[in-house]
Amino acid sequence: MGIGQVLMEDIKFDEQGQILTGSFMDYAMPRASDLIGFHVESNPVPTKTNPLGVNGAGEAGSVGALPAVTNALVDALSVLGIKHIDLPATPERLWRVIQEARGKSS
């Protein structure tokens, strides 16, 4: 979820407020083939604050991906003097940032 939010997911509207990315044909979402393989391990630690022992769920697991992926992009492009990238860092947006850093018009 976090990688998709950083690299792909971009909601766009026209001048009248009509959504232009209303389907998955227009709104990119990562698939397994877009990423490398991951080895995932679990370290369950039941909480003592409720009778079921459950912790928070949902988007909490994606929170760290946003700064990690964004910092990796900025780090990789820092050789060009790039210190900031607006999100989502779509391929087009990255290309434009690189062209600007090289002094070329995009």
Short mmCIF file of C-alpha atoms in Angstrom, two decimals:
data_model
loop_
_atom_site.label_atom_id
_atom_site.label_comp_id
_atom_site.label_asym_id
_atom_site.label_seq_id
_atom_site.Cartn_x
_atom_site.Cartn_y
_atom_site.Cartn_z
CA MET A 1 0.00 0.00 0.00
CA GLY A 2 2.72 2.48 0.91
CA ILE A 3 4.79 1.80 -2.20
CA GLY A 4 1.72 2.32 -4.38
CA GLN A 5 0.94 5.58 -2.62
CA VAL A 6 4.48 6.89 -3.20
CA LEU A 7 5.05 5.70 -6.77
CA MET A 8 1.73 5.29 -8.54
CA GLU A 9 -1.54 6.36 -6.97
CA ASP A 10 -2.58 9.75 -8.33
CA ILE A 11 -6.16 11.02 -8.23
CA LYS A 12 -6.83 13.57 -10.97
CA PHE A 13 -9.80 15.85 -11.62
CA ASP A 14 -10.70 18.06 -14.57
CA GLU A 15 -11.48 21.80 -14.32
CA GLN A 16 -15.12 21.09 -13.39
CA GLY A 17 -14.20 18.71 -10.59
CA GLN A 18 -15.03 15.52 -12.52
CA ILE A 19 -12.74 12.67 -11.52
CA LEU A 20 -10.49 11.49 -14.36
CA THR A 21 -9.03 8.48 -12.56
CA GLY A 22 -12.27 6.75 -11.62
CA SER A 23 -11.28 3.18 -12.49
CA PHE A 24 -8.23 0.97 -12.17
CA MET A 25 -7.66 1.49 -15.91
CA ASP A 26 -6.78 5.11 -15.07
CA TYR A 27 -5.60 4.91 -11.47
CA ALA A 28 -2.43 2.88 -11.07
CA MET A 29 -2.19 0.42 -8.22
CA PRO A 30 0.85 -1.83 -7.69
CA ARG A 31 0.69 -5.49 -8.59
CA ALA A 32 3.01 -8.23 -7.46
CA SER A 33 4.85 -8.03 -10.79
CA ASP A 34 5.73 -4.35 -10.11
CA LEU A 35 7.79 -5.21 -7.03
CA ILE A 36 10.65 -7.41 -5.98
CA GLY A 37 10.07 -10.50 -3.87
CA PHE A 38 9.71 -9.97 -0.14
CA HIS A 39 10.40 -12.32 2.73
CA VAL A 40 7.88 -11.50 5.44
CA GLU A 41 8.06 -12.67 9.01
CA SER A 42 5.57 -12.25 11.78
CA ASN A 43 6.27 -11.35 15.38
CA PRO A 44 2.86 -11.48 17.07
CA VAL A 45 2.73 -9.67 20.39
CA PRO A 46 -0.77 -9.71 21.88
CA THR A 47 -1.76 -6.50 23.62
CA LYS A 48 -2.94 -6.59 27.21
CA THR A 49 -5.29 -3.62 26.79
CA ASN A 50 -8.28 -5.57 25.46
CA PRO A 51 -9.74 -9.03 26.03
CA LEU A 52 -8.98 -10.29 22.50
CA GLY A 53 -5.32 -9.26 22.62
CA VAL A 54 -5.61 -7.59 19.19
CA ASN A 55 -3.57 -4.61 18.05
CA GLY A 56 -4.31 -1.94 15.47
CA ALA A 57 -4.72 -3.00 11.88
CA GLY A 58 -5.41 -1.46 8.50
CA GLU A 59 -3.00 1.08 7.10
CA ALA A 60 -0.63 1.10 10.09
CA GLY A 61 1.66 -1.36 8.31
CA SER A 62 2.13 0.95 5.33
CA VAL A 63 3.11 4.08 7.27
CA GLY A 64 6.86 3.37 7.17
CA ALA A 65 6.89 2.73 3.42
CA LEU A 66 6.13 6.34 2.50
CA PRO A 67 9.25 7.94 4.03
CA ALA A 68 11.42 4.90 3.23
CA VAL A 69 10.61 4.84 -0.50
CA THR A 70 10.63 8.65 -0.81
CA ASN A 71 14.00 8.90 0.92
CA ALA A 72 15.38 6.13 -1.30
CA LEU A 73 14.30 8.07 -4.40
CA VAL A 74 15.81 11.33 -3.15
CA ASP A 75 18.99 9.52 -2.13
CA ALA A 76 19.32 7.90 -5.57
CA LEU A 77 18.75 11.22 -7.34
CA SER A 78 20.85 13.34 -4.97
CA VAL A 79 23.81 13.04 -7.38
CA LEU A 80 21.78 15.39 -9.62
CA GLY A 81 21.22 17.83 -6.77
CA ILE A 82 17.66 16.71 -6.18
CA LYS A 83 16.64 17.13 -2.54
CA HIS A 84 12.85 16.86 -2.78
CA ILE A 85 10.27 14.99 -4.85
CA ASP A 86 6.54 15.69 -4.75
CA LEU A 87 4.32 12.66 -4.34
CA PRO A 88 3.20 10.58 -6.00
CA ALA A 89 6.58 10.07 -7.64
CA THR A 90 5.16 8.74 -10.89
CA PRO A 91 7.55 7.90 -13.73
CA GLU A 92 6.53 11.10 -15.54
CA ARG A 93 7.09 13.26 -12.45
CA LEU A 94 10.50 11.65 -11.84
CA TRP A 95 11.46 12.20 -15.48
CA ARG A 96 10.50 15.87 -15.23
CA VAL A 97 12.48 16.35 -12.00
CA ILE A 98 15.54 14.73 -13.60
CA GLN A 99 15.21 16.90 -16.74
CA GLU A 100 14.95 20.04 -14.58
CA ALA A 101 18.01 19.02 -12.58
CA ARG A 102 19.96 18.51 -15.80
CA GLY A 103 18.88 21.95 -17.01
CA LYS A 104 16.66 20.65 -19.79
CA SER A 105 13.12 21.86 -20.36
CA SER A 106 10.53 19.19 -19.73
#
